[in-house]
């Protein structure tokens, strides 16, 4: 595997793409008031509090230790093993719009090195503006730079939104089926 | 897995209408491309029309237009009127119903059914269009 530079192309994007359907805009009036552009960059330790708060708002579970531990573990391992990116308002750098966490894992289940996306969240008030897509594209770029040719994620079947999103981004079912068992 | 012919036609028709959004396609145009009877396709279009997914244009050469949002309409939205997707037919008429064996079989069929619904329910017409483009670019099978 090619060693990656730890450089992250800080991406600056305008929030509204021309393809944006009109009703998406209408359905999200707050979004229009949000920063007109956003930046995707590597997460800093100081971002973790906002990540925790956003995750708690979406999942209803506070996991501050989890996110801090994850950040510190990734930092120690260094890129490209762990990748933690955030999207922030271009004009409001303390405003977290979303985050994505990924990791390159090798020979898991016999699979050649691949990039796993295992967390992705966009602030409900900043959705359908291309933030999720920009985060996923930035992650894909990091994986590619690290010489990885495949990106994977896992979604729940009964929550269609993430699946609609990932499929819209060109992802399809892979060769694995997830199995599980109750242990009590 | 096989779909009902009406479901296939419904998907093909919606794909044609979204690809040629600039002009109205007639039932005859679409039927000719897919080698099906205009009669069968007309019935499918009628159902899609009632569901508010397509609109027929009056007047000479009156064709059809897609009137949903291709980025938000899923394959499930298009085929659910034609396809018996779902946990059995609920009438209790399946042989063996009520036995543990049938219960076990229902668990297996439920797993398959969940995957089928999630797949059709998460692929939009827009995503499907991209898959069509990918097929067009793919080298023909040897
Ligand atoms: C899934 C999620 C990350 C998408 O973020 P987003 O910034 O709103 O997504 P984008 O604006 O970049 O949308 C990209 C594409 O995804 C699809 N998409 C996004 N929201 C959608 C919706 N509500 N319905 C249908 N498709 C949708 C579309 O294809 C969209 O492209 P389009 O707007 O050109 O049609 C966001 O909704 C989210 O955080 N959801 C809750 C958390 C979650 O479930 N995370 C994933 C599991 S780890």
Coordinates of C-alpha atoms and ligand atoms in Angstrom, one line a residue:
Chain A
X1 CA 0.0 0.0 0.0
X2 CA 1.2 3.4 -0.9
X3 CA 2.0 5.6 2.1
X4 CA -0.2 8.5 2.2
X5 CA 0.7 12.1 2.9
X6 CA -1.2 13.3 5.9
X7 CA -2.1 16.4 3.9
X8 CA -5.8 17.0 3.7
X9 CA -7.0 19.0 0.8
X10 CA -9.1 21.4 2.8
X11 CA -12.2 21.7 0.6
X12 CA -14.3 24.7 0.3
X13 CA -17.7 24.2 -1.2
X14 CA -20.7 26.3 -1.9
X15 CA -23.5 24.8 0.0
X16 CA -26.1 24.9 -2.7
X17 CA -25.6 22.9 -5.8
X18 CA -27.4 23.8 -9.0
X19 CA -28.9 20.3 -9.0
X20 CA -30.6 21.1 -5.7
X21 CA -34.3 20.3 -6.1
X22 CA -36.5 23.3 -5.3
X23 CA -38.6 21.5 -2.7
X24 CA -35.5 20.5 -0.7
X25 CA -34.8 24.2 -0.3
X26 CA -38.3 24.9 0.7
X27 CA -38.4 22.1 3.1
X28 CA -35.4 23.4 4.9
X29 CA -35.9 27.1 5.5
X30 CA -33.2 27.3 8.2
X31 CA -30.6 26.0 5.8
X32 CA -31.0 29.0 3.6
X33 CA -30.0 31.2 6.5
X34 CA -26.9 29.1 7.2
X35 CA -23.5 29.8 5.9
X36 CA -23.5 30.0 2.1
X37 CA -20.4 27.9 1.9
X38 CA -18.7 25.3 4.0
X39 CA -15.2 23.8 4.5
X40 CA -14.2 20.2 5.0
X41 CA -11.1 19.8 7.0
X42 CA -9.4 17.4 9.4
X43 CA -11.0 17.3 12.8
X44 CA -9.1 18.9 15.7
X45 CA -9.4 17.8 19.3
X46 CA -11.4 21.0 20.0
X47 CA -14.1 19.8 17.5
X48 CA -14.9 16.7 19.5
X49 CA -17.3 18.5 21.9
X50 CA -19.4 19.8 18.9
X51 CA -19.3 16.3 17.3
X52 CA -20.5 14.8 20.6
X53 CA -23.3 17.3 20.8
X54 CA -24.4 16.8 17.2
X55 CA -24.4 13.0 17.6
X56 CA -26.3 13.3 20.8
X57 CA -29.0 15.4 19.1
X58 CA -29.4 12.8 16.4
X59 CA -29.1 9.6 18.3
X60 CA -30.3 10.7 21.7
X61 CA -27.3 9.2 23.3
X62 CA -24.4 11.1 24.9
X63 CA -21.1 9.4 24.1
X64 CA -18.5 12.0 24.9
X65 CA -15.9 9.4 26.0
X66 CA -16.4 7.4 22.9
X67 CA -15.7 10.3 20.5
X68 CA -12.8 11.6 22.5
X69 CA -11.2 8.1 22.8
X70 CA -11.8 7.5 19.1
X71 CA -10.2 10.8 18.2
X72 CA -7.2 10.1 20.4
X73 CA -6.8 6.6 19.2
X74 CA -6.9 7.7 15.6
X75 CA -4.4 10.5 16.3
X76 CA -2.0 8.0 17.9
X77 CA -2.3 5.6 15.0
X78 CA -2.0 8.5 12.6
X79 CA -3.4 8.8 9.1
X80 CA -4.1 7.0 6.9
X81 CA -5.3 4.4 9.4
X82 CA -7.9 6.7 11.0
X83 CA -9.6 9.6 9.3
X84 CA -11.8 12.1 11.1
X85 CA -13.2 15.0 9.1
X86 CA -15.5 17.8 9.9
X87 CA -17.6 20.3 7.8
X88 CA -17.8 23.8 9.2
X89 CA -19.4 27.0 8.0
X90 CA -16.9 29.0 5.9
X91 CA -18.0 32.2 7.6
X92 CA -18.7 30.6 10.9
X93 CA -15.8 28.3 11.7
X94 CA -17.1 27.4 15.1
X95 CA -20.3 26.1 13.5
X96 CA -20.1 22.3 13.0
X97 CA -22.3 21.2 10.1
X98 CA -21.3 17.6 10.0
X99 CA -18.6 15.0 10.5
X100 CA -17.4 11.7 9.1
X101 CA -15.2 9.1 10.6
X102 CA -13.4 6.4 8.6
X103 CA -10.6 3.9 9.0
X104 CA -8.5 1.8 6.7
X105 CA -8.6 -1.9 7.7
X106 CA -6.6 -4.6 6.2
X107 CA -7.4 -8.3 5.7
X108 CA -10.5 -8.1 7.9
X109 CA -12.6 -11.1 7.0
X110 CA -10.0 -11.9 4.4
X111 CA -10.6 -8.7 2.5
X112 CA -7.9 -6.6 0.9
X113 CA -7.3 -3.2 2.6
X114 CA -10.4 -1.2 2.4
X115 CA -11.7 2.1 3.7
X116 CA -14.6 1.8 6.2
X117 CA -16.9 4.7 6.8
X118 CA -18.3 4.1 10.2
X119 CA -19.9 7.4 11.3
X120 CA -21.4 10.2 9.2
X121 CA -23.8 12.8 10.5
X122 CA -25.0 16.1 9.2
X123 CA -26.8 18.7 11.3
X124 CA -30.5 18.4 10.5
X125 CA -30.6 22.1 9.7
X126 CA -27.8 21.8 7.1
X127 CA -29.1 18.7 5.3
X128 CA -29.7 18.4 1.6
X129 CA -27.1 21.1 0.8
X130 CA -24.4 18.7 -0.3
X131 CA -22.5 18.6 3.1
X132 CA -22.9 14.8 3.4
X133 CA -21.7 14.3 -0.1
X134 CA -18.7 16.6 0.4
X135 CA -17.7 14.7 3.5
X136 CA -18.0 11.4 1.8
X137 CA -16.0 12.6 -1.2
X138 CA -13.3 14.0 1.0
X139 CA -13.1 10.7 2.8
X140 CA -13.0 8.8 -0.5
X141 CA -10.1 11.1 -1.5
X142 CA -8.2 10.2 1.7
X143 CA -8.7 6.5 1.1
X144 CA -7.6 6.9 -2.5
X145 CA -4.5 8.8 -1.5
X146 CA -3.7 5.9 0.9
X147 CA -3.8 3.5 -2.1
X148 CA -7.1 1.9 -1.1
X149 CA -9.4 0.9 -3.9
X150 CA -12.7 0.1 -2.0
X151 CA -14.9 2.0 0.4
X152 CA -17.4 0.3 2.6
X153 CA -20.0 1.1 5.2
X154 CA -22.9 -0.5 7.0
X155 CA -26.4 0.8 7.2
X156 CA -29.6 -0.3 9.0
X157 CA -32.2 -1.7 6.7
X158 CA -35.1 0.0 8.5
X159 CA -33.6 3.5 8.3
X160 CA -33.8 4.4 4.6
X161 CA -32.3 7.9 4.7
X162 CA -28.6 6.8 5.0
X163 CA -29.2 4.0 2.5
X164 CA -30.8 6.5 0.0
X165 CA -27.8 8.8 0.6
X166 CA -25.1 6.1 0.1
X167 CA -26.8 4.6 -2.9
X168 CA -27.2 8.1 -4.3
X169 CA -23.4 8.4 -4.0
X170 CA -23.0 5.3 -6.1
X171 CA -22.5 2.7 -3.4
X172 CA -24.0 -0.8 -3.9
X173 CA -24.4 -3.9 -1.8
X174 CA -21.1 -5.6 -1.4
X175 CA -20.2 -9.3 -1.2
X176 CA -20.6 -9.6 2.6
X177 CA -23.8 -10.3 4.6
X178 CA -23.8 -9.3 8.2
X179 CA -24.9 -12.1 10.6
X180 CA -25.5 -11.8 14.3
X181 CA -26.9 -13.8 17.3
X182 CA -28.3 -12.9 20.7
X183 CA -26.0 -14.2 23.4
X184 CA -28.4 -14.5 26.3
Chain B
X1 CA -35.5 -12.8 -8.4
X2 CA -38.1 -12.0 -11.0
X3 CA -40.4 -9.1 -11.1
X4 CA -43.9 -9.0 -12.5
X5 CA -44.0 -7.9 -16.1
X6 CA -46.0 -4.9 -15.1
X7 CA -43.4 -3.8 -12.6
X8 CA -40.6 -4.1 -15.2
X9 CA -42.6 -2.1 -17.6
X10 CA -43.4 0.6 -15.0
X11 CA -39.7 1.0 -14.2
X12 CA -38.7 1.1 -17.9
X13 CA -41.5 3.6 -18.6
X14 CA -40.4 5.9 -15.8
X15 CA -36.8 5.7 -16.9
X16 CA -37.7 6.6 -20.5
X17 CA -39.9 9.5 -19.4
X18 CA -37.2 10.9 -17.1
X19 CA -34.5 10.5 -19.8
X20 CA -36.7 12.2 -22.4
X21 CA -38.2 14.8 -20.2
X22 CA -37.9 17.4 -22.9
X23 CA -40.5 15.7 -25.1
X24 CA -43.5 13.6 -24.4
X25 CA -43.1 9.9 -25.1
X26 CA -46.0 7.9 -26.3
X27 CA -47.0 4.5 -25.1
X28 CA -46.2 3.2 -28.6
X29 CA -42.6 4.7 -28.4
X30 CA -41.9 2.9 -25.2
X31 CA -43.7 -0.3 -26.1
X32 CA -41.6 -0.6 -29.3
X33 CA -38.3 -0.2 -27.5
X34 CA -39.1 -2.9 -25.0
X35 CA -40.9 -5.2 -27.3
X36 CA -44.2 -5.3 -25.4
X37 CA -47.8 -4.8 -26.4
X38 CA -49.1 -1.2 -26.2
X39 CA -52.2 -2.6 -24.6
X40 CA -50.3 -4.0 -21.7
X41 CA -48.1 -0.9 -21.3
X42 CA -51.2 1.4 -21.5
X43 CA -52.7 -0.4 -18.5
X44 CA -49.5 0.1 -16.5
X45 CA -49.4 3.8 -17.4
X46 CA -52.9 4.1 -16.3
X47 CA -52.0 2.8 -12.8
X48 CA -49.0 5.1 -12.6
X49 CA -51.2 8.0 -13.7
X50 CA -53.7 7.3 -10.9
X51 CA -50.7 7.2 -8.5
X52 CA -49.7 10.6 -9.6
X53 CA -46.3 9.5 -11.0
X54 CA -47.1 10.2 -14.6
X55 CA -49.4 12.6 -16.4
X56 CA -50.9 12.1 -19.8
X57 CA -51.0 14.9 -22.2
X58 CA -54.1 15.6 -24.2
X59 CA -54.1 16.5 -27.8
X60 CA -52.5 15.2 -30.9
X61 CA -49.9 12.5 -30.3
X62 CA -50.6 12.8 -26.6
X63 CA -47.9 11.2 -24.7
X64 CA -46.8 10.9 -21.1
X65 CA -44.7 12.9 -18.7
X66 CA -43.1 11.9 -15.5
X67 CA -44.4 14.2 -12.7
X68 CA -42.6 13.0 -9.6
X69 CA -39.2 14.0 -8.3
X70 CA -36.7 11.6 -9.8
X71 CA -34.3 12.2 -6.9
X72 CA -36.9 11.2 -4.3
X73 CA -39.0 8.6 -6.1
X74 CA -37.8 5.1 -5.4
X75 CA -38.2 1.9 -7.4
X76 CA -40.5 0.7 -4.5
X77 CA -42.7 3.8 -5.2
X78 CA -43.0 2.7 -8.8
X79 CA -43.6 -1.1 -8.4
X80 CA -45.6 -1.3 -5.2
X81 CA -48.9 -1.2 -7.2
X82 CA -47.9 -4.2 -9.2
X83 CA -45.7 -6.3 -7.0
X84 CA -46.9 -8.5 -4.1
X85 CA -44.1 -7.3 -1.8
X86 CA -44.7 -7.8 1.9
X87 CA -45.2 -10.4 4.5
X88 CA -47.5 -12.9 2.9
X89 CA -51.0 -11.9 1.8
X90 CA -52.3 -11.9 5.3
X91 CA -55.3 -14.0 4.5
X92 CA -54.0 -17.0 6.5
X93 CA -54.6 -19.1 3.4
X94 CA -51.0 -20.4 3.0
X95 CA -50.7 -24.2 3.5
X96 CA -49.3 -25.0 6.9
X97 CA -50.0 -21.6 8.5
X98 CA -50.0 -21.8 12.2
X99 CA -47.5 -24.6 12.5
X100 CA -44.0 -24.1 14.0
X101 CA -42.6 -25.1 10.6
X102 CA -44.4 -22.4 8.8
X103 CA -43.4 -20.0 11.6
X104 CA -39.7 -20.9 11.0
X105 CA -40.2 -20.5 7.2
X106 CA -41.7 -17.1 7.8
X107 CA -38.6 -16.0 9.7
X108 CA -36.4 -16.9 6.7
X109 CA -38.8 -15.4 4.2
X110 CA -39.0 -12.3 6.4
X111 CA -35.3 -11.9 6.2
X112 CA -35.4 -12.1 2.4
X113 CA -38.4 -9.8 2.2
X114 CA -36.7 -7.1 4.3
X115 CA -33.7 -7.1 2.1
X116 CA -35.9 -6.8 -1.0
X117 CA -37.9 -3.9 0.3
X118 CA -34.8 -2.1 1.6
X119 CA -33.2 -2.4 -1.8
X120 CA -36.1 -1.2 -3.9
X121 CA -36.9 1.4 -1.3
X122 CA -33.4 3.0 -1.4
X123 CA -32.8 3.2 -5.1
X124 CA -34.2 6.3 -6.6
X125 CA -35.0 6.9 -10.3
X126 CA -32.0 9.2 -10.4
X127 CA -29.7 6.5 -8.9
X128 CA -31.2 4.1 -11.4
X129 CA -30.4 6.5 -14.3
X130 CA -26.8 6.5 -13.2
X131 CA -26.8 2.7 -13.3
X132 CA -28.2 2.8 -16.8
X133 CA -25.4 5.2 -17.8
X134 CA -22.9 2.8 -16.3
X135 CA -24.3 -0.1 -18.3
X136 CA -24.1 2.0 -21.5
X137 CA -20.4 2.6 -20.8
X138 CA -19.7 -1.0 -19.9
X139 CA -18.0 -3.0 -22.7
X140 CA -20.6 -5.4 -24.2
X141 CA -20.5 -8.9 -22.7
X142 CA -18.3 -11.3 -24.7
Ligands
LIG1 C1 -27.5 10.7 5.5 C2 -26.9 12.2 5.7 C3 -25.5 12.1 6.2 C4 -27.0 12.9 4.4 O1 -26.4 14.2 4.5 P1 -26.8 15.5 3.6 O2 -25.8 16.5 3.8 O3 -28.2 15.8 3.8 O4 -26.7 14.8 2.1 P2 -26.4 15.6 0.8 O5 -27.1 17.0 0.8 O6 -25.0 15.6 0.5 O7 -27.2 14.7 -0.3 C5 -26.5 13.9 -1.2 C6 -27.5 12.9 -1.8 O8 -28.0 12.0 -0.9 C7 -29.4 11.7 -1.2 N1 -30.3 12.2 -0.1 C8 -30.0 13.0 0.9 N2 -31.0 13.3 1.7 C9 -32.1 12.6 1.1 C10 -33.5 12.5 1.5 N3 -34.0 13.1 2.6 N4 -34.2 11.7 0.7 C11 -33.7 11.1 -0.4 N5 -32.4 11.2 -0.8 C12 -31.6 11.9 0.0 C13 -29.7 12.4 -2.5 O9 -29.3 11.5 -3.5 C14 -28.8 13.6 -2.4 O10 -28.5 14.1 -3.6 P3 -29.5 15.3 -4.2 O11 -29.7 16.3 -3.1 O12 -28.7 15.9 -5.4 O13 -30.7 14.6 -4.6 C15 -27.8 13.0 6.7 O14 -29.1 12.9 6.3 C16 -27.7 12.5 8.1 O15 -26.8 12.9 8.9 N6 -28.6 11.5 8.5 C17 -28.7 11.1 9.9 C18 -27.5 10.3 10.4 C19 -27.3 9.1 9.7 O16 -28.2 8.3 9.6 N7 -26.0 8.8 9.3 C20 -25.6 7.7 8.5 C21 -25.3 6.5 9.3 S1 -23.7 6.4 10.0

